[in-house]
Amino acid sequence: MDGKVVLSLQNITKRYPGVLALNNVSVDFLEGEVHALLGENGAGKSTLIKAVAGAIEIDSGTITINGHIFQKVTPHVSRSLGVEVIYQEFNLVPTLSVAENIYLCEKSPNSALYNADEFVKKASAVLAQFGVHIDPRAMVQDLSIADQQIVEIAKAVSKNVKILIMDEPSAPLSVSEVEMMFNIIRQLKARGVTVIYISHRLEEVFRISDRVTVLRDGCYITTLNTAETSRQELIKLMVGRELKESYPARKNPPGEIALEVKHLTGNGNRDISFTARAGEILGIAGLVGAGRTELAQLIFGAVPAEKGEILISGNTAQIHSPLDAIRHKIGFLTEDRKGQGLFLEMSVKWNIIFPILKNISKYGVVDTKKEDQIAGHYKDRINIKTPSLTQKVINLSGGNQQKVVLAKALAAESDILIFDEPTRGIDVGAKQEIYHLMTELADLGKTILMISSDMEELLGMSDRIIVMCEGRLAGEVQKENFDQHYILDLASGTN
Amino acid sequence: MTERSVAINSFGSKIGSLMKKNVPFVILIFLLILFSFIAPNFMTFGNIRTLVRQISFAGISAVGLMFVMISGGIDLSIGSQIVFSNVLLAIMLADWKFPVGLAIPLIMLVGTGLGLINGLLYIKLKIAPLIITLGTSAIFKGFGYIINHSRNIMGFPDSFRWFGQGYIGGIPVPVIVMVIVALIGSFILTKTYFGRKVFALGGNEEAARLAGVNVDRMKVILFMICGFVSSITTVLLLSRVFAGQTITGQGLEFDCLTAALLGGVSFKGGEGTIFGLMVGILIIGVLNNAMQLASFPDFSQTVVKGTVLLIAVAFDVYQKKRKAKVIVANTAS
């Protein structure tokens, strides 16, 4: 395909502690094309757009925007050259009007005073181009999500956008709203605006994009003309890797059904039913936003369910709060360790013991001897590397922090353990240790639900996998049928 | 970074952490030495006794406030709670002729009830306790004025005099009560299951909730504790003044808050020790006393107090920032 290159990325590398987010990536984007960026969770899409937007500093490589070559892009430079990003979380001020949002921080050219009417007029003109009816005087918080997104687009257009980057724009939209957004994208394209479109939904990629670039594990894989490829090929490109890690072998087969979830609804999820056995590791697959963490929150009572039933060992369990779940011996190892799992300013011992304090207290007074004993036991058992039990958790590495979270759940003697992204952000060695511990726990008869975006570890660790897509259960895959392509296909939705 | 600057840095952080732990104590000792040189009648048994008794009332309420603060909350209505319950207790004793043995438990119940009101409003309205207690502060004080009818309520039984004016072995009763309240508070905070939950709430509310803590119930109980403790202050203050006036207790929360911040109780919760709090209280006591000895005009004293509060807050913020830096350094490495 010919055309003028408006944005060129050459040999971009970005390293975060413990992970190579972008590895020598080079891509060209052409004027007036819709260019889809595809890849699994963690493939490097977000890092790439952040690099272009100047939100992060790249370690090496060059970014060429409209002929200007940069080694370091700042948000200001990026914007002044016509790059606008619409993130999944909108950057709108909810309590200001549509017009005020579109022209946020802009001065009236004719007057030192703010002239509301002038901006309303200009905003109407921009919105009229899209053929949508949004009152420029309406407050943004009163608009639907779709309209808010249009305001975001209008904001970008009002700034004379040349390159519009959209991160999962269709995620919160209904089918007809997606249609409207596509129309707007086509209009922008006709005007020569380059649209970089990130989506997990393959069918959208085929409908709207001219070309598609696939990233995998931070590496550039290829760029194809959308018309000349197929869904199957794209999935293969996104997945296409060998299993690298080794996963510990299991000794005991799964036993009786320990957890049964029936028609669970709420927290964005609808009608979820599945079972998990004692001694089973049940993987939960899905793309970001598929509702996996939300499901865990429902089971754990962190968010109350609207409908549905949870049975533990065949008996209905009333779970309305985390306390109820803990009483039913459910443990939840949250993805957000620092925000939800740990008391960072407190000691290792303090953290491990906290959930079971009641059991080791007499008349409300904590038995410190037992405390040391139990904390010491779990520290040794799961090999938490800390100079002492009184060390503040904040001073530990990510892997060891995760082990403290695990020790907490073990000390509480949970029978059902929900691991949400247990190995995210921790190094390879600690990963292996976590895998071994999980296997050991399953062999001891614990039920483990494992949410992971790392397809490889999910396939390696699970006895069975359930796949979620957009708040629903998209399918269940038995171990003998484990196949990355098939699971990704289910997770991407097959309307 | 060069080796030398690394060395300087680590030396600096050592000094820093040493200072951080002991700064309030060092300040207290410094002030004591300073004033004993400046004012010859400062370091006398009589004066120190007066000093500690003066501050003991705020010291008792500060223990209650500390519970709320460690959990991440704040109670600005302490002074007004005392205004109201002080007048009510005076009415009970002087107008209604309630026996002391009945009036005191009743007023403690009332004080706890005022805390309950704060707590319930907090969890139901889900508005920052700063605002809630600012509002209830005005309400409590207003009711105090209403039931007081601009009187100076007098005529308490003599048996009521002991609490605020008596001595045990030469030590004023309020000081002994403060020590007891502080010891009990310290025990609860450091040794009990409940105390751990208080720290958990202030340290990471979401993690506490997910660990099975009934967060709302805890918040209400903590405000009740604060109210209860201040009702003890009420009893001692009324007995000391021996007349029911609306002025009693007004603004007491200011000294409590300053003492807590000076003593290392964090504004954001999760941190604080009774020892630190008591050091903070003594610093304020020493400053108050010294200003009185030097016959500072009242208004200048107010200026000094405000300055001390801001310095205490700045100190708290400074420590938080240092910690944040350490966290960044840790996550980066």
Tab-separated table of N, CA and C in Angstrom, chain B residues 118-233:
chain	number	residue	atom	x	y	z
B	118	ASN	N	-21.921	10.789	65.411
B	118	ASN	CA	-20.847	11.060	64.437
B	118	ASN	C	-20.596	9.858	63.539
B	119	GLY	N	-20.470	8.713	64.171
B	119	GLY	CA	-20.136	7.486	63.435
B	119	GLY	C	-21.219	7.111	62.439
B	120	LEU	N	-22.463	7.181	62.886
B	120	LEU	CA	-23.561	6.802	61.994
B	120	LEU	C	-23.659	7.761	60.811
B	121	LEU	N	-23.512	9.055	61.093
B	121	LEU	CA	-23.557	10.023	59.993
B	121	LEU	C	-22.442	9.741	58.990
B	122	TYR	N	-21.284	9.399	59.525
B	122	TYR	CA	-20.121	9.121	58.680
B	122	TYR	C	-20.398	7.957	57.733
B	123	ILE	N	-20.875	6.850	58.271
B	123	ILE	CA	-21.037	5.677	57.387
B	123	ILE	C	-22.278	5.790	56.507
B	124	LYS	N	-23.282	6.531	56.966
B	124	LYS	CA	-24.497	6.633	56.144
B	124	LYS	C	-24.317	7.663	55.027
B	125	LEU	N	-23.735	8.799	55.366
B	125	LEU	CA	-23.587	9.852	54.354
B	125	LEU	C	-22.343	9.655	53.497
B	126	LYS	N	-21.413	8.862	54.018
B	126	LYS	CA	-20.162	8.612	53.300
B	126	LYS	C	-19.459	9.909	52.899
B	127	ILE	N	-19.429	10.832	53.817
B	127	ILE	CA	-18.715	12.098	53.603
B	127	ILE	C	-17.528	12.102	54.562
B	128	ALA	N	-16.464	12.795	54.180
B	128	ALA	CA	-15.265	12.804	55.005
B	128	ALA	C	-15.618	13.224	56.433
B	129	PRO	N	-15.055	12.521	57.423
B	129	PRO	CA	-15.369	12.824	58.816
B	129	PRO	C	-15.004	14.253	59.207
B	130	LEU	N	-14.065	14.828	58.478
B	130	LEU	CA	-13.706	16.227	58.714
B	130	LEU	C	-14.953	17.115	58.623
B	131	ILE	N	-15.730	16.888	57.584
B	131	ILE	CA	-16.926	17.695	57.346
B	131	ILE	C	-18.038	17.306	58.312
B	132	ILE	N	-18.222	15.987	58.459
B	132	ILE	CA	-19.279	15.502	59.356
B	132	ILE	C	-19.108	16.102	60.748
B	133	THR	N	-17.886	16.005	61.277
B	133	THR	CA	-17.696	16.427	62.660
B	133	THR	C	-17.639	17.951	62.770
B	134	LEU	N	-17.326	18.613	61.678
B	134	LEU	CA	-17.417	20.078	61.683
B	134	LEU	C	-18.885	20.472	61.861
B	135	GLY	N	-19.739	19.742	61.154
B	135	GLY	CA	-21.178	20.011	61.259
B	135	GLY	C	-21.714	19.665	62.639
B	136	THR	N	-21.416	18.456	63.105
B	136	THR	CA	-21.947	18.057	64.417
B	136	THR	C	-21.356	18.932	65.503
B	137	SER	N	-20.130	19.415	65.280
B	137	SER	CA	-19.506	20.297	66.253
B	137	SER	C	-20.394	21.509	66.508
B	138	ALA	N	-20.852	22.123	65.433
B	138	ALA	CA	-21.714	23.301	65.569
B	138	ALA	C	-23.024	22.920	66.255
B	139	ILE	N	-23.535	21.742	65.889
B	139	ILE	CA	-24.821	21.307	66.464
B	139	ILE	C	-24.697	21.037	67.961
B	140	PHE	N	-23.668	20.269	68.329
B	140	PHE	CA	-23.493	19.929	69.749
B	140	PHE	C	-23.326	21.211	70.569
B	141	LYS	N	-22.480	22.094	70.058
B	141	LYS	CA	-22.219	23.327	70.800
B	141	LYS	C	-23.511	24.136	70.922
B	142	GLY	N	-24.251	24.195	69.814
B	142	GLY	CA	-25.512	24.938	69.808
B	142	GLY	C	-26.467	24.407	70.865
B	143	PHE	N	-26.593	23.091	70.929
B	143	PHE	CA	-27.480	22.513	71.944
B	143	PHE	C	-26.973	22.820	73.353
B	144	GLY	N	-25.672	22.839	73.503
B	144	GLY	CA	-25.092	23.190	74.799
B	144	GLY	C	-25.548	24.575	75.231
B	145	TYR	N	-25.462	25.519	74.293
B	145	TYR	CA	-25.896	26.885	74.595
B	145	TYR	C	-27.393	26.929	74.914
B	146	ILE	N	-28.170	26.157	74.141
B	146	ILE	CA	-29.628	26.186	74.315
B	146	ILE	C	-30.015	25.715	75.725
B	147	ILE	N	-29.451	24.574	76.128
B	147	ILE	CA	-29.873	24.052	77.435
B	147	ILE	C	-29.234	24.838	78.581
B	148	ASN	N	-28.210	25.579	78.284
B	148	ASN	CA	-27.546	26.342	79.347
B	148	ASN	C	-28.315	27.613	79.725
B	149	HIS	N	-29.091	28.138	78.812
B	149	HIS	CA	-29.868	29.357	79.064
B	149	HIS	C	-29.012	30.492	79.622
B	150	SER	N	-27.832	30.640	79.140
B	150	SER	CA	-26.921	31.716	79.566
B	150	SER	C	-26.757	31.790	81.089
B	151	ARG	N	-26.733	30.638	81.716
B	151	ARG	CA	-26.569	30.662	83.170
B	151	ARG	C	-25.162	30.252	83.545
B	152	ASN	N	-24.807	30.510	84.788
B	152	ASN	CA	-23.601	29.934	85.351
B	152	ASN	C	-24.096	28.917	86.378
B	153	ILE	N	-24.151	27.656	85.958
B	153	ILE	CA	-24.827	26.655	86.785
B	153	ILE	C	-23.937	26.257	87.962
B	154	MET	N	-24.474	26.449	89.153
B	154	MET	CA	-23.687	26.158	90.353
B	154	MET	C	-24.509	25.285	91.287
B	155	GLY	N	-23.844	24.867	92.352
B	155	GLY	CA	-24.536	24.122	93.405
B	155	GLY	C	-24.375	22.625	93.266
B	156	PHE	N	-23.121	22.177	93.087
B	156	PHE	CA	-22.869	20.737	92.987
B	156	PHE	C	-22.559	20.188	94.375
B	157	PRO	N	-22.825	18.921	94.582
B	157	PRO	CA	-22.452	18.314	95.876
B	157	PRO	C	-20.933	18.357	96.048
B	158	ASP	N	-20.486	18.463	97.277
B	158	ASP	CA	-19.056	18.539	97.544
B	158	ASP	C	-18.312	17.271	97.139
B	159	SER	N	-19.043	16.163	97.160
B	159	SER	CA	-18.401	14.895	96.807
B	159	SER	C	-17.929	14.915	95.346
B	160	PHE	N	-18.463	15.847	94.555
B	160	PHE	CA	-18.097	15.916	93.143
B	160	PHE	C	-16.780	16.658	92.942
B	161	ARG	N	-16.300	17.311	94.012
B	161	ARG	CA	-15.130	18.161	93.896
B	161	ARG	C	-13.832	17.367	93.648
B	162	TRP	N	-13.796	16.158	94.165
B	162	TRP	CA	-12.558	15.362	94.158
B	162	TRP	C	-12.001	15.104	92.746
B	163	PHE	N	-12.912	14.807	91.812
B	163	PHE	CA	-12.470	14.359	90.478
B	163	PHE	C	-11.525	15.347	89.780
B	164	GLY	N	-11.856	16.618	89.879
B	164	GLY	CA	-11.038	17.609	89.177
B	164	GLY	C	-10.053	18.319	90.080
B	165	GLN	N	-10.307	18.266	91.389
B	165	GLN	CA	-9.486	19.073	92.292
B	165	GLN	C	-8.690	18.245	93.291
B	166	GLY	N	-9.012	16.957	93.372
B	166	GLY	CA	-8.356	16.122	94.390
B	166	GLY	C	-6.972	15.659	93.978
B	167	TYR	N	-6.317	15.044	94.939
B	167	TYR	CA	-4.977	14.509	94.719
B	167	TYR	C	-4.915	13.088	95.243
B	168	ILE	N	-4.104	12.283	94.618
B	168	ILE	CA	-3.765	10.984	95.195
B	168	ILE	C	-2.257	10.980	95.339
B	169	GLY	N	-1.810	10.957	96.584
B	169	GLY	CA	-0.366	10.983	96.837
B	169	GLY	C	0.296	12.192	96.214
B	170	GLY	N	-0.369	13.324	96.299
B	170	GLY	CA	0.215	14.558	95.790
B	170	GLY	C	0.058	14.757	94.297
B	171	ILE	N	-0.470	13.787	93.620
B	171	ILE	CA	-0.641	13.918	92.166
B	171	ILE	C	-2.114	14.198	91.867
B	172	PRO	N	-2.376	15.215	91.061
B	172	PRO	CA	-3.768	15.564	90.767
B	172	PRO	C	-4.517	14.382	90.138
B	173	VAL	N	-5.783	14.222	90.516
B	173	VAL	CA	-6.586	13.113	89.985
B	173	VAL	C	-6.642	13.118	88.452
B	174	PRO	N	-6.875	14.266	87.806
B	174	PRO	CA	-6.946	14.231	86.329
B	174	PRO	C	-5.674	13.669	85.685
B	175	VAL	N	-4.513	13.954	86.305
B	175	VAL	CA	-3.265	13.435	85.748
B	175	VAL	C	-3.243	11.910	85.854
B	176	ILE	N	-3.708	11.430	87.014
B	176	ILE	CA	-3.738	9.969	87.184
B	176	ILE	C	-4.707	9.339	86.197
B	177	VAL	N	-5.853	9.993	86.025
B	177	VAL	CA	-6.831	9.470	85.055
B	177	VAL	C	-6.211	9.450	83.658
B	178	MET	N	-5.495	10.524	83.309
B	178	MET	CA	-4.864	10.566	81.984
B	178	MET	C	-3.911	9.389	81.798
B	179	VAL	N	-3.097	9.152	82.819
B	179	VAL	CA	-2.140	8.055	82.717
B	179	VAL	C	-2.867	6.718	82.541
B	180	ILE	N	-3.943	6.546	83.314
B	180	ILE	CA	-4.687	5.282	83.209
B	180	ILE	C	-5.309	5.138	81.820
B	181	VAL	N	-5.961	6.216	81.356
B	181	VAL	CA	-6.588	6.170	80.027
B	181	VAL	C	-5.530	5.873	78.961
B	182	ALA	N	-4.369	6.525	79.092
B	182	ALA	CA	-3.299	6.316	78.110
B	182	ALA	C	-2.819	4.872	78.127
B	183	LEU	N	-2.668	4.324	79.332
B	183	LEU	CA	-2.185	2.941	79.429
B	183	LEU	C	-3.198	1.970	78.828
B	184	ILE	N	-4.475	2.199	79.158
B	184	ILE	CA	-5.504	1.309	78.594
B	184	ILE	C	-5.523	1.453	77.070
B	185	GLY	N	-5.461	2.695	76.613
B	185	GLY	CA	-5.454	2.939	75.162
B	185	GLY	C	-4.286	2.236	74.499
B	186	SER	N	-3.129	2.364	75.111
B	186	SER	CA	-1.941	1.740	74.547
B	186	SER	C	-2.081	0.226	74.501
B	187	PHE	N	-2.650	-0.316	75.586
B	187	PHE	CA	-2.847	-1.765	75.628
B	187	PHE	C	-3.764	-2.216	74.495
B	188	ILE	N	-4.875	-1.510	74.356
B	188	ILE	CA	-5.834	-1.899	73.308
B	188	ILE	C	-5.190	-1.793	71.928
B	189	LEU	N	-4.472	-0.711	71.706
B	189	LEU	CA	-3.908	-0.507	70.366
B	189	LEU	C	-2.801	-1.496	70.034
B	190	THR	N	-1.981	-1.837	71.025
B	190	THR	CA	-0.820	-2.664	70.687
B	190	THR	C	-1.016	-4.144	70.965
B	191	LYS	N	-1.889	-4.465	71.898
B	191	LYS	CA	-1.951	-5.874	72.306
B	191	LYS	C	-3.181	-6.616	71.817
B	192	THR	N	-4.198	-5.899	71.407
B	192	THR	CA	-5.445	-6.621	71.123
B	192	THR	C	-5.745	-6.733	69.634
B	193	TYR	N	-6.604	-7.670	69.379
B	193	TYR	CA	-7.155	-7.922	68.055
B	193	TYR	C	-7.835	-6.655	67.527
B	194	PHE	N	-8.609	-6.025	68.421
B	194	PHE	CA	-9.298	-4.805	68.031
B	194	PHE	C	-8.315	-3.718	67.587
B	195	GLY	N	-7.238	-3.580	68.353
B	195	GLY	CA	-6.229	-2.568	68.025
B	195	GLY	C	-5.637	-2.787	66.643
B	196	ARG	N	-5.387	-4.042	66.312
B	196	ARG	CA	-4.834	-4.350	64.987
B	196	ARG	C	-5.792	-3.913	63.885
B	197	LYS	N	-7.075	-4.125	64.168
B	197	LYS	CA	-8.060	-3.754	63.152
B	197	LYS	C	-8.076	-2.234	62.951
B	198	VAL	N	-7.832	-1.489	64.047
B	198	VAL	CA	-7.791	-0.029	63.930
B	198	VAL	C	-6.663	0.383	62.980
B	199	PHE	N	-5.492	-0.210	63.185
B	199	PHE	CA	-4.350	0.099	62.315
B	199	PHE	C	-4.623	-0.365	60.878
B	200	ALA	N	-5.251	-1.518	60.754
B	200	ALA	CA	-5.542	-2.055	59.422
B	200	ALA	C	-6.440	-1.100	58.644
B	201	LEU	N	-7.435	-0.587	59.350
B	201	LEU	CA	-8.394	0.315	58.718
B	201	LEU	C	-7.685	1.558	58.184
B	202	GLY	N	-6.783	2.096	59.002
B	202	GLY	CA	-6.065	3.293	58.585
B	202	GLY	C	-4.986	2.994	57.562
B	203	GLY	N	-4.433	1.792	57.616
B	203	GLY	CA	-3.339	1.445	56.713
B	203	GLY	C	-3.815	1.163	55.310
B	204	ASN	N	-4.910	0.439	55.184
B	204	ASN	CA	-5.436	0.103	53.862
B	204	ASN	C	-6.867	-0.391	54.034
B	205	GLU	N	-7.793	0.519	53.886
B	205	GLU	CA	-9.189	0.193	54.188
B	205	GLU	C	-9.715	-0.943	53.316
B	206	GLU	N	-9.359	-0.922	52.028
B	206	GLU	CA	-9.863	-1.951	51.118
B	206	GLU	C	-9.302	-3.320	51.487
B	207	ALA	N	-8.016	-3.355	51.806
B	207	ALA	CA	-7.418	-4.636	52.208
B	207	ALA	C	-8.062	-5.119	53.498
B	208	ALA	N	-8.377	-4.198	54.397
B	208	ALA	CA	-9.022	-4.585	55.652
B	208	ALA	C	-10.402	-5.175	55.364
B	209	ARG	N	-11.117	-4.539	54.464
B	209	ARG	CA	-12.452	-5.036	54.119
B	209	ARG	C	-12.363	-6.436	53.529
B	210	LEU	N	-11.390	-6.607	52.627
B	210	LEU	CA	-11.243	-7.919	51.988
B	210	LEU	C	-10.722	-8.959	52.959
B	211	ALA	N	-10.111	-8.496	54.045
B	211	ALA	CA	-9.639	-9.460	55.046
B	211	ALA	C	-10.751	-9.772	56.037
B	212	GLY	N	-11.942	-9.268	55.779
B	212	GLY	CA	-13.081	-9.637	56.594
B	212	GLY	C	-13.417	-8.679	57.725
B	213	VAL	N	-12.811	-7.500	57.718
B	213	VAL	CA	-13.142	-6.521	58.751
B	213	VAL	C	-14.456	-5.836	58.386
B	214	ASN	N	-15.363	-5.761	59.371
B	214	ASN	CA	-16.595	-5.016	59.144
B	214	ASN	C	-16.269	-3.536	59.299
B	215	VAL	N	-15.927	-2.930	58.179
B	215	VAL	CA	-15.359	-1.582	58.182
B	215	VAL	C	-16.332	-0.563	58.788
B	216	ASP	N	-17.588	-0.631	58.390
B	216	ASP	CA	-18.556	0.353	58.889
B	216	ASP	C	-18.728	0.252	60.401
B	217	ARG	N	-18.825	-0.981	60.880
B	217	ARG	CA	-19.016	-1.148	62.321
B	217	ARG	C	-17.820	-0.588	63.087
B	218	MET	N	-16.621	-0.864	62.551
B	218	MET	CA	-15.409	-0.356	63.200
B	218	MET	C	-15.436	1.164	63.286
B	219	LYS	N	-15.840	1.805	62.198
B	219	LYS	CA	-15.823	3.270	62.171
B	219	LYS	C	-16.746	3.825	63.256
B	220	VAL	N	-17.928	3.230	63.375
B	220	VAL	CA	-18.883	3.702	64.381
B	220	VAL	C	-18.318	3.484	65.782
B	221	ILE	N	-17.765	2.302	66.011
B	221	ILE	CA	-17.224	2.007	67.344
B	221	ILE	C	-16.112	2.995	67.701
B	222	LEU	N	-15.281	3.323	66.724
B	222	LEU	CA	-14.170	4.229	67.015
B	222	LEU	C	-14.661	5.619	67.407
B	223	PHE	N	-15.682	6.103	66.715
B	223	PHE	CA	-16.232	7.408	67.104
B	223	PHE	C	-16.875	7.330	68.492
B	224	MET	N	-17.456	6.167	68.799
B	224	MET	CA	-18.047	5.996	70.125
B	224	MET	C	-16.962	6.015	71.198
B	225	ILE	N	-15.842	5.380	70.891
B	225	ILE	CA	-14.733	5.392	71.855
B	225	ILE	C	-14.286	6.834	72.093
B	226	CYS	N	-14.171	7.567	70.996
B	226	CYS	CA	-13.746	8.962	71.099
B	226	CYS	C	-14.725	9.746	71.974
B	227	GLY	N	-16.013	9.540	71.744
B	227	GLY	CA	-17.022	10.228	72.547
B	227	GLY	C	-16.961	9.808	74.004
B	228	PHE	N	-16.779	8.523	74.214
B	228	PHE	CA	-16.718	8.003	75.581
B	228	PHE	C	-15.550	8.629	76.339
B	229	VAL	N	-14.393	8.629	75.712
B	229	VAL	CA	-13.200	9.147	76.381
B	229	VAL	C	-13.386	10.626	76.712
B	230	SER	N	-14.005	11.367	75.790
B	230	SER	CA	-14.199	12.789	76.062
B	230	SER	C	-15.224	13.017	77.163
B	231	SER	N	-16.123	12.062	77.382
B	231	SER	CA	-17.064	12.234	78.478
B	231	SER	C	-16.327	12.133	79.825
B	232	ILE	N	-15.230	11.391	79.848
B	232	ILE	CA	-14.391	11.373	81.057
B	232	ILE	C	-13.805	12.766	81.279
B	233	THR	N	-13.317	13.351	80.194
B	233	THR	CA	-12.791	14.720	80.278
B	233	THR	C	-13.860	15.660	80.816
